[in-house]
CSV table of C-alpha atoms in Angstrom, one decimal:
chain,number,residue,atom,x,y,z
J,1,MET,CA,18.4,12.7,-14.3
J,2,ARG,CA,19.1,12.0,-18.0
J,3,PRO,CA,20.9,8.6,-18.2
J,4,ILE,CA,24.7,9.0,-19.0
J,5,ARG,CA,25.5,6.9,-22.0
J,6,PRO,CA,28.1,5.8,-24.5
J,7,GLY,CA,29.5,8.8,-26.3
J,8,ASP,CA,28.9,11.3,-23.5
J,9,ARG,CA,31.6,13.3,-22.0
J,10,GLY,CA,32.1,15.5,-19.0
J,11,PRO,CA,32.9,15.6,-15.2
J,12,ALA,CA,30.1,13.1,-14.4
J,13,VAL,CA,31.7,10.6,-16.8
J,14,THR,CA,35.2,11.2,-15.0
J,15,GLU,CA,33.6,10.5,-11.7
J,16,ILE,CA,31.9,7.4,-13.1
J,17,ARG,CA,35.3,6.2,-14.4
J,18,THR,CA,37.0,6.9,-11.1
J,19,ILE,CA,34.6,4.9,-9.1
J,20,LEU,CA,34.8,1.9,-11.6
J,21,THR,CA,38.7,2.1,-11.5
J,22,GLY,CA,38.4,1.8,-7.5
J,23,LEU,CA,36.2,-1.2,-8.0
J,24,ASP,CA,38.8,-2.9,-10.4
J,25,LEU,CA,36.3,-2.9,-13.2
J,26,LEU,CA,38.3,-0.3,-15.3
J,27,ALA,CA,42.1,-0.8,-15.9
J,28,SER,CA,42.9,2.9,-15.4
J,29,THR,CA,41.5,6.3,-15.2
J,30,ALA,CA,44.7,7.8,-16.9
J,31,GLY,CA,44.9,9.2,-20.4
J,32,PRO,CA,43.6,12.1,-22.4
J,33,HIS,CA,40.0,10.8,-22.7
J,34,LEU,CA,39.3,10.6,-18.9
J,35,ASP,CA,35.9,12.3,-19.4
J,36,GLU,CA,34.6,10.0,-22.3
J,37,PHE,CA,32.1,7.4,-21.9
J,38,ASP,CA,33.9,4.8,-24.2
J,39,LEU,CA,33.4,1.3,-25.0
J,40,ASP,CA,35.4,0.2,-22.0
J,41,THR,CA,33.5,2.4,-19.6
J,42,GLU,CA,30.2,0.8,-20.9
J,43,ARG,CA,31.5,-2.7,-20.4
J,44,ALA,CA,32.6,-1.7,-16.9
J,45,VAL,CA,29.1,-0.2,-16.2
J,46,ARG,CA,27.4,-3.4,-17.4
J,47,ALA,CA,29.7,-5.5,-15.2
J,48,PHE,CA,28.9,-3.3,-12.3
J,49,GLN,CA,25.1,-3.5,-12.9
J,50,GLN,CA,25.3,-7.3,-13.3
J,51,SER,CA,27.0,-7.6,-9.9
J,52,ARG,CA,24.5,-5.3,-8.1
J,53,GLY,CA,21.4,-6.8,-9.5
J,54,LEU,CA,20.4,-3.9,-11.6
J,55,SER,CA,19.0,-3.7,-15.1
J,56,VAL,CA,22.0,-4.3,-17.4
J,57,ASP,CA,21.7,-1.6,-20.1
J,58,GLY,CA,25.3,0.1,-19.9
J,59,ARG,CA,23.9,3.5,-19.0
J,60,VAL,CA,24.1,5.2,-15.9
J,61,GLY,CA,20.5,6.4,-14.7
J,62,LYS,CA,19.4,7.5,-11.3
J,63,GLU,CA,19.5,3.9,-9.8
J,64,THR,CA,22.8,3.0,-11.2
J,65,TRP,CA,24.3,6.3,-10.2
J,66,GLY,CA,23.0,5.7,-6.6
J,67,ALA,CA,24.5,2.2,-6.5
J,68,LEU,CA,27.8,3.7,-7.8
J,69,ASP,CA,27.8,6.3,-5.3
J,70,ALA,CA,27.1,3.8,-2.5
J,71,ALA,CA,30.1,1.6,-3.8
J,72,ARG,CA,32.6,4.1,-2.9
J,73,TRP,CA,32.5,2.8,0.8
J,74,ARG,CA,34.2,-0.3,2.0
J,75,LEU,CA,33.2,-1.5,5.5
J,76,GLY,CA,35.6,-0.3,8.1
J,77,ALA,CA,36.4,2.8,6.1
J,78,ARG,CA,34.3,5.2,8.2
J,79,THR,CA,32.2,5.1,11.4
J,80,LEU,CA,28.6,4.0,10.9
J,81,TYR,CA,25.8,5.3,13.0
J,82,HIS,CA,22.2,6.1,12.9
J,83,ALA,CA,21.8,9.5,11.5
J,84,VAL,CA,18.5,11.5,11.5
J,85,PRO,CA,16.8,12.7,9.3
J,86,GLU,CA,19.2,11.6,6.5
J,87,PRO,CA,20.5,8.0,7.3
J,88,LEU,CA,23.9,6.9,6.1
J,89,THR,CA,23.9,4.6,3.1
J,90,GLY,CA,26.4,2.7,1.2
J,91,GLU,CA,27.9,-0.7,0.2
J,92,ASP,CA,29.7,-0.7,3.7
J,93,VAL,CA,26.3,-0.4,5.4
J,94,ARG,CA,25.1,-3.4,3.2
J,95,SER,CA,28.2,-5.4,4.0
J,96,LEU,CA,27.6,-4.9,7.6
J,97,GLN,CA,23.9,-5.9,7.5
J,98,GLU,CA,24.7,-9.0,5.6
J,99,ARG,CA,27.4,-9.9,8.2
J,100,LEU,CA,24.9,-9.4,11.0
J,101,LEU,CA,22.3,-11.5,9.3
J,102,GLU,CA,24.7,-14.4,9.0
J,103,MET,CA,25.3,-14.1,12.6
J,104,GLY,CA,21.6,-14.2,13.4
J,105,TYR,CA,21.0,-10.6,14.1
J,106,ASP,CA,17.7,-9.1,12.9
J,107,VAL,CA,18.6,-6.1,10.7
J,108,GLY,CA,15.5,-6.7,8.5
J,109,ARG,CA,16.4,-6.4,4.9
J,110,ALA,CA,19.9,-5.8,3.8
J,111,ASP,CA,19.0,-2.4,2.1
J,112,ALA,CA,22.3,-0.5,2.5
J,113,ILE,CA,20.5,2.0,4.8
J,114,TYR,CA,21.8,2.5,8.4
J,115,GLY,CA,18.5,2.7,10.0
J,116,ILE,CA,17.2,2.1,13.6
J,117,ARG,CA,16.8,-1.6,13.1
J,118,THR,CA,20.4,-1.8,12.1
J,119,SER,CA,21.5,0.2,14.8
J,120,ARG,CA,19.6,-1.8,17.3
J,121,ALA,CA,21.1,-5.1,15.9
J,122,VAL,CA,24.6,-3.5,16.2
J,123,ALA,CA,23.9,-2.5,19.8
J,124,GLN,CA,22.8,-6.0,20.6
J,125,PHE,CA,25.9,-7.4,19.1
J,126,GLN,CA,28.0,-4.9,21.1
J,127,ARG,CA,26.3,-5.8,24.5
J,128,GLU,CA,27.0,-9.5,23.8
J,129,VAL,CA,30.7,-9.0,23.2
J,130,GLY,CA,31.2,-6.6,26.1
J,131,LEU,CA,31.3,-3.3,24.3
J,132,THR,CA,29.5,-0.2,24.9
J,133,PRO,CA,26.1,-0.7,23.2
J,134,ASP,CA,25.8,2.7,21.4
J,135,GLY,CA,24.6,1.3,18.0
J,136,ALA,CA,27.5,2.8,16.2
J,137,CYS,CA,30.0,0.6,14.1
J,138,GLY,CA,33.5,2.0,14.7
J,139,PRO,CA,37.0,0.4,15.0
J,140,HIS,CA,36.3,-1.6,18.2
J,141,THR,CA,33.0,-3.1,16.8
J,142,MET,CA,34.8,-3.9,13.4
J,143,ASN,CA,37.6,-5.7,15.4
J,144,ALA,CA,34.9,-7.8,17.2
J,145,LEU,CA,33.1,-8.6,14.0
J,146,ARG,CA,36.4,-9.8,12.4
J,147,ARG,CA,37.1,-12.1,15.5
J,148,ILE,CA,33.8,-13.7,15.7
J,149,GLY,CA,32.5,-16.2,13.2
J,150,ARG,CA,28.8,-17.1,12.3
J,151,LYS,CA,26.4,-17.4,15.1
J,152,VAL,CA,23.6,-19.3,13.5
J,153,VAL,CA,24.1,-22.6,11.6
J,154,GLY,CA,21.9,-25.2,9.9
J,155,GLY,CA,19.7,-22.7,7.9
J,156,ARG,CA,19.4,-19.1,6.7
J,157,PRO,CA,18.5,-17.0,9.8
J,158,GLN,CA,16.6,-14.5,7.7
J,159,TRP,CA,14.6,-17.3,6.1
J,160,LEU,CA,13.8,-18.8,9.4
J,161,ARG,CA,12.7,-15.4,10.7
J,162,GLU,CA,10.6,-14.5,7.6
J,163,SER,CA,9.0,-17.8,7.3
J,164,ASP,CA,8.1,-17.9,11.0
J,165,ALA,CA,6.4,-14.4,10.6
J,166,ILE,CA,4.3,-15.7,7.6
J,167,ARG,CA,3.3,-18.9,9.6
J,168,GLN,CA,2.2,-16.8,12.6
J,169,SER,CA,0.0,-14.7,10.5
J,170,GLY,CA,-2.2,-17.8,9.6
J,171,PRO,CA,-3.3,-19.2,6.4
J,172,ALA,CA,-6.3,-17.0,5.8
J,173,LEU,CA,-6.2,-14.1,3.3
J,174,VAL,CA,-9.0,-12.4,5.4
J,175,GLY,CA,-7.5,-9.1,7.0
J,176,LYS,CA,-4.3,-9.2,5.1
J,177,THR,CA,-3.1,-5.8,3.4
J,178,VAL,CA,-2.0,-6.1,-0.2
J,179,VAL,CA,-0.5,-3.0,-2.1
J,180,ILE,CA,-0.8,-3.4,-5.9
J,181,ASP,CA,1.5,-1.3,-8.0
J,182,PRO,CA,0.5,-0.7,-11.7
J,183,GLY,CA,3.7,0.3,-13.3
J,184,HIS,CA,4.4,3.7,-14.8
J,185,GLY,CA,1.6,6.1,-15.2
J,186,GLY,CA,1.2,9.9,-15.7
J,187,THR,CA,3.9,11.2,-18.0
J,188,ASP,CA,5.5,7.8,-18.3
J,189,PRO,CA,3.3,5.3,-20.3
J,190,GLY,CA,6.0,2.6,-20.3
J,191,VAL,CA,6.0,0.4,-23.3
J,192,VAL,CA,3.9,1.7,-26.1
J,193,VAL,CA,2.8,-0.3,-29.1
J,194,PRO,CA,0.7,1.0,-32.2
J,195,ASP,CA,-1.7,-1.5,-33.4
J,196,GLY,CA,-3.8,-0.4,-36.4
J,197,SER,CA,-6.0,2.3,-35.2
J,198,LEU,CA,-5.3,1.5,-31.6
J,199,ARG,CA,-2.5,2.3,-29.3
J,200,TRP,CA,-1.7,-0.1,-26.5
J,201,THR,CA,0.4,1.4,-23.5
J,202,GLU,CA,1.8,-0.6,-20.6
J,203,ALA,CA,0.5,1.9,-18.1
J,204,ASP,CA,-3.1,1.5,-19.1
J,205,LEU,CA,-3.2,-2.3,-19.4
J,206,MET,CA,-1.4,-2.7,-16.0
J,207,HIS,CA,-3.8,-0.3,-14.3
J,208,ASP,CA,-6.8,-2.5,-15.7
J,209,LEU,CA,-5.0,-5.5,-14.6
J,210,ALA,CA,-4.4,-4.0,-11.1
J,211,SER,CA,-8.0,-2.9,-10.8
J,212,ARG,CA,-9.2,-6.5,-11.6
J,213,LEU,CA,-6.7,-8.0,-9.0
J,214,GLU,CA,-8.0,-5.3,-6.5
J,215,GLY,CA,-11.6,-6.4,-6.9
J,216,ARG,CA,-10.7,-10.2,-6.7
J,217,LEU,CA,-8.5,-9.9,-3.6
J,218,ALA,CA,-11.0,-7.7,-2.0
J,219,ALA,CA,-13.8,-10.3,-2.5
J,220,SER,CA,-11.5,-12.7,-0.7
J,221,GLY,CA,-11.3,-10.4,2.4
J,222,VAL,CA,-8.1,-8.6,1.5
J,223,ARG,CA,-7.5,-4.9,2.3
J,224,VAL,CA,-6.1,-3.6,-1.0
J,225,GLN,CA,-4.3,-0.5,-1.8
J,226,LEU,CA,-3.3,0.7,-5.3
J,227,THR,CA,-0.2,3.0,-5.8
J,228,ARG,CA,-1.8,5.2,-8.5
J,229,GLY,CA,-5.1,5.8,-10.2
J,230,PRO,CA,-5.9,5.5,-13.9
J,231,ALA,CA,-4.6,8.9,-15.0
J,232,PRO,CA,-2.2,10.5,-12.5
J,233,ASP,CA,-0.7,13.8,-13.2
J,234,SER,CA,2.9,12.5,-12.8
J,235,CYS,CA,4.7,9.2,-12.5
J,236,LEU,CA,5.5,8.2,-8.8
J,237,PRO,CA,9.1,7.3,-8.3
J,238,ASP,CA,9.9,3.7,-7.3
J,239,THR,CA,11.2,4.9,-3.9
J,240,ASP,CA,7.8,6.5,-3.1
J,241,ARG,CA,6.0,3.5,-4.2
J,242,ALA,CA,8.0,1.4,-1.7
J,243,LEU,CA,7.6,4.0,1.0
J,244,LEU,CA,3.9,4.0,0.5
J,245,ALA,CA,3.7,0.3,1.0
J,246,ASN,CA,5.9,0.5,4.1
J,247,SER,CA,3.6,3.3,5.5
J,248,LEU,CA,0.5,1.2,5.0
J,249,GLY,CA,2.1,-1.7,6.8
J,250,ALA,CA,1.4,-4.0,3.8
J,251,ASP,CA,1.8,-7.7,4.0
J,252,VAL,CA,2.5,-8.2,0.3
J,253,PHE,CA,3.5,-5.9,-2.4
J,254,ILE,CA,2.9,-6.8,-6.2
J,255,SER,CA,4.3,-4.5,-8.8
J,256,LEU,CA,2.7,-5.2,-12.4
J,257,HIS,CA,4.7,-4.4,-15.6
J,258,LEU,CA,4.8,-5.5,-19.3
J,259,ASP,CA,8.2,-5.8,-21.0
J,260,GLY,CA,9.3,-4.6,-24.5
J,261,HIS,CA,12.2,-5.5,-26.7
J,262,ALA,CA,13.3,-4.5,-30.2
J,263,ASN,CA,13.1,-8.3,-31.3
J,264,PRO,CA,9.3,-9.1,-31.7
J,265,ASP,CA,10.1,-12.9,-31.0
J,266,ALA,CA,11.0,-11.9,-27.4
J,267,GLU,CA,8.1,-13.1,-25.2
J,268,GLY,CA,6.9,-14.6,-21.9
J,269,VAL,CA,6.5,-13.9,-18.3
J,270,ALA,CA,9.1,-13.3,-15.6
J,271,THR,CA,8.9,-12.5,-12.0
J,272,TYR,CA,11.5,-10.6,-9.8
J,273,HIS,CA,12.2,-10.6,-5.9
J,274,TYR,CA,14.9,-8.7,-4.0
J,275,GLY,CA,18.3,-10.4,-3.9
J,276,THR,CA,22.0,-9.7,-4.4
J,277,ASN,CA,24.8,-11.5,-6.3
J,278,ASN,CA,26.3,-12.9,-3.2
J,279,GLY,CA,23.1,-14.8,-2.1
J,280,VAL,CA,21.4,-12.4,0.3
J,281,THR,CA,17.7,-12.5,-0.6
J,282,SER,CA,14.2,-11.8,0.7
J,283,ALA,CA,13.2,-15.4,1.5
J,284,THR,CA,9.6,-14.9,1.5
J,285,GLY,CA,9.8,-12.6,-1.5
J,286,GLU,CA,11.7,-15.4,-3.4
J,287,ARG,CA,9.1,-17.9,-2.6
J,288,LEU,CA,6.1,-15.7,-3.6
J,289,ALA,CA,7.8,-14.9,-6.8
J,290,GLY,CA,8.2,-18.6,-7.5
J,291,LEU,CA,4.5,-19.2,-6.7
J,292,VAL,CA,3.4,-16.2,-8.9
J,293,GLN,CA,5.6,-17.4,-11.8
J,294,ARG,CA,4.4,-21.1,-11.6
J,295,GLU,CA,0.8,-20.1,-11.3
J,296,ILE,CA,0.8,-17.7,-14.3
J,297,VAL,CA,2.6,-20.1,-16.5
J,298,ALA,CA,0.3,-22.9,-15.6
J,299,ARG,CA,-2.9,-20.9,-16.0
J,300,THR,CA,-2.1,-18.9,-19.3
J,301,GLY,CA,0.4,-20.8,-21.1
J,302,LEU,CA,2.8,-17.8,-21.4
J,303,ARG,CA,6.5,-18.7,-21.9
J,304,ASP,CA,8.3,-19.4,-18.7
J,305,CYS,CA,11.2,-16.7,-18.4
J,306,ARG,CA,11.6,-17.8,-14.8
J,307,THR,CA,12.3,-15.8,-11.6
J,308,HIS,CA,15.3,-13.5,-10.8
J,309,ALA,CA,16.7,-11.7,-8.0
J,310,LYS,CA,17.3,-8.0,-8.5
J,311,ALA,CA,18.3,-5.2,-6.2
J,312,TRP,CA,15.9,-2.5,-7.7
J,313,ASP,CA,14.9,0.2,-5.3
J,314,LEU,CA,11.2,-1.0,-5.6
J,315,LEU,CA,12.3,-4.4,-4.1
J,316,ARG,CA,15.1,-3.4,-2.0
J,317,LEU,CA,13.3,-0.8,0.1
J,318,THR,CA,10.0,-2.6,0.7
J,319,ARG,CA,9.9,-4.3,4.1
J,320,MET,CA,7.4,-7.0,3.1
J,321,PRO,CA,7.3,-9.9,0.6
J,322,ALA,CA,7.7,-7.9,-2.8
J,323,VAL,CA,7.7,-9.0,-6.4
J,324,ARG,CA,7.6,-7.4,-9.7
J,325,VAL,CA,5.8,-9.2,-12.4
J,326,GLU,CA,6.6,-8.6,-16.2
J,327,VAL,CA,3.4,-10.3,-17.4
J,328,GLY,CA,4.5,-10.5,-20.9
J,329,TYR,CA,6.1,-8.6,-23.9
J,330,LEU,CA,3.7,-6.0,-25.4
J,331,THR,CA,6.0,-5.9,-28.3
J,332,SER,CA,5.4,-9.6,-29.2
J,333,PRO,CA,2.4,-10.1,-31.3
J,334,THR,CA,1.9,-13.4,-29.6
J,335,ASP,CA,1.8,-12.0,-26.1
J,336,ARG,CA,0.0,-8.9,-27.1
J,337,ALA,CA,-2.9,-10.8,-28.6
J,338,GLN,CA,-3.5,-12.3,-25.2
J,339,LEU,CA,-2.7,-9.4,-23.0
J,340,VAL,CA,-5.5,-7.2,-24.7
J,341,ASP,CA,-8.0,-9.8,-24.1
J,342,PRO,CA,-10.0,-9.0,-20.7
J,343,ARG,CA,-10.6,-12.9,-20.2
J,344,PHE,CA,-6.8,-13.4,-20.4
J,345,ARG,CA,-6.2,-10.7,-17.7
J,346,ASP,CA,-8.8,-12.4,-15.7
J,347,ARG,CA,-6.7,-15.6,-15.8
J,348,VAL,CA,-3.6,-13.7,-14.7
J,349,VAL,CA,-5.5,-12.2,-11.8
J,350,GLU,CA,-6.6,-15.7,-10.7
J,351,ALA,CA,-3.1,-16.9,-10.9
J,352,ILE,CA,-1.8,-14.1,-8.7
J,353,VAL,CA,-4.5,-14.5,-6.3
J,354,ALA,CA,-3.7,-18.3,-6.0
J,355,ALA,CA,0.0,-17.7,-5.5
J,356,VAL,CA,-0.6,-15.1,-2.7
J,357,GLN,CA,-3.0,-17.6,-0.9
J,358,ARG,CA,-0.4,-20.4,-1.4
J,359,MET,CA,2.3,-18.2,0.3
J,360,TYR,CA,0.3,-18.3,3.5
J,361,PHE,CA,-0.3,-22.0,3.4
J,362,PRO,CA,2.3,-24.1,5.6
J,363,ILE,CA,5.0,-25.4,3.1
J,364,GLU,CA,4.1,-28.9,4.2
J,365,ARG,CA,0.5,-28.3,3.4
J,366,ASP,CA,1.0,-26.5,0.0
J,367,VAL,CA,-1.2,-27.5,-2.9
J,368,PRO,CA,-0.3,-28.3,-6.5
J,369,THR,CA,0.0,-25.5,-8.9
J,370,GLY,CA,-3.1,-24.5,-10.8
J,371,SER,CA,-5.4,-26.5,-8.4
J,372,ILE,CA,-6.9,-23.4,-6.3
J,373,ASP,CA,-10.2,-22.3,-7.4
J,374,VAL,CA,-10.2,-18.6,-6.6
J,375,SER,CA,-14.1,-18.6,-6.6
J,376,GLU,CA,-13.9,-20.8,-3.4
J,377,LEU,CA,-12.0,-18.2,-1.6
J,378,ARG,CA,-14.8,-15.8,-2.3
J,379,ALA,CA,-17.3,-18.4,-0.9
J,380,VAL,CA,-15.1,-18.9,2.2
J,381,VAL,CA,-15.5,-15.0,2.9
J,382,THR,CA,-19.3,-15.0,2.1
J,383,ALA,CA,-19.9,-17.9,4.6
J,384,GLY,CA,-17.9,-16.0,7.2
J,385,THR,CA,-15.4,-18.9,7.7
J,386,VAL,CA,-11.6,-19.1,7.5
J,387,ILE,CA,-9.6,-21.6,5.5
J,388,ASP,CA,-7.8,-23.9,7.7
């Protein structure tokens, strides 16, 4: 869909304003200009995007519209159940998932989708409180949820669960499956910057980086899958990229992008993981993002733009530790001069490989940033041994 933006008019704008008013982000939907995307509407859209962990641009594209549509529902307003083949989605589902996570039930990620895992967690809760364990959240289940406080204390249950899964998988990279996602592609080149007789594109540079990362990880014994080739016919939607990683049973998902800005002074690397404004996060994704960010900054000298929690579909729908790395600003002369250098891209690859390896080390046996020699990981595989 074409993004709906300031200055637009029509029924879609009226619907957007109605939802924003219901969320108390707009004062009123009354007046003669109900169908106008005015300055107040833009501010409300920006506030909504900020609160939902979306890109804050004041426009309503596909992802923002999906979040607005989901925001219509409040927990308890309807009965929730596992529907096939189209599962129920909405903010009420996310609220239920977050509540169950706080109580120690395993719903996986709070992705706002009422899937089989959420249904099983509800059934487990119902069984423990003496209700019929049908996996549907209706009035009786809601009353029980309101009566009962947190079940798990002394740490985040999801953090403990995810950390334990990482620990049990062992410290070696051999046999792990990593999906690498070079951003954009096909009809969507991403950020494009002319440079004399050359034309640098985000899609091309990130596919080259992904191919280098694929080779380095494969040499370390990792099974690697890229989400696209160098010249696909079309750009794969983020939802399909996440579903591909899920279908492959990936252990790690890494999406590679470049940033762009009208101000050429904007520069630096940033890494994103799944998280919401109320503190719900992918614990292992957050740790991986921190490791990737620190390793890249230490090994390349790029400006540190830190890590950030986002609820983008690409991060929300993946079931494994997932990060999106904005490796630099292609619009920055400083960053671009480095990004177009193959030797620099090799240093970025080494940083990401080191970060993935460190994620599998027990926290108490972690090593200093920048200290892992990636060539030694290849030597371990060649010798047929496993890092211990």
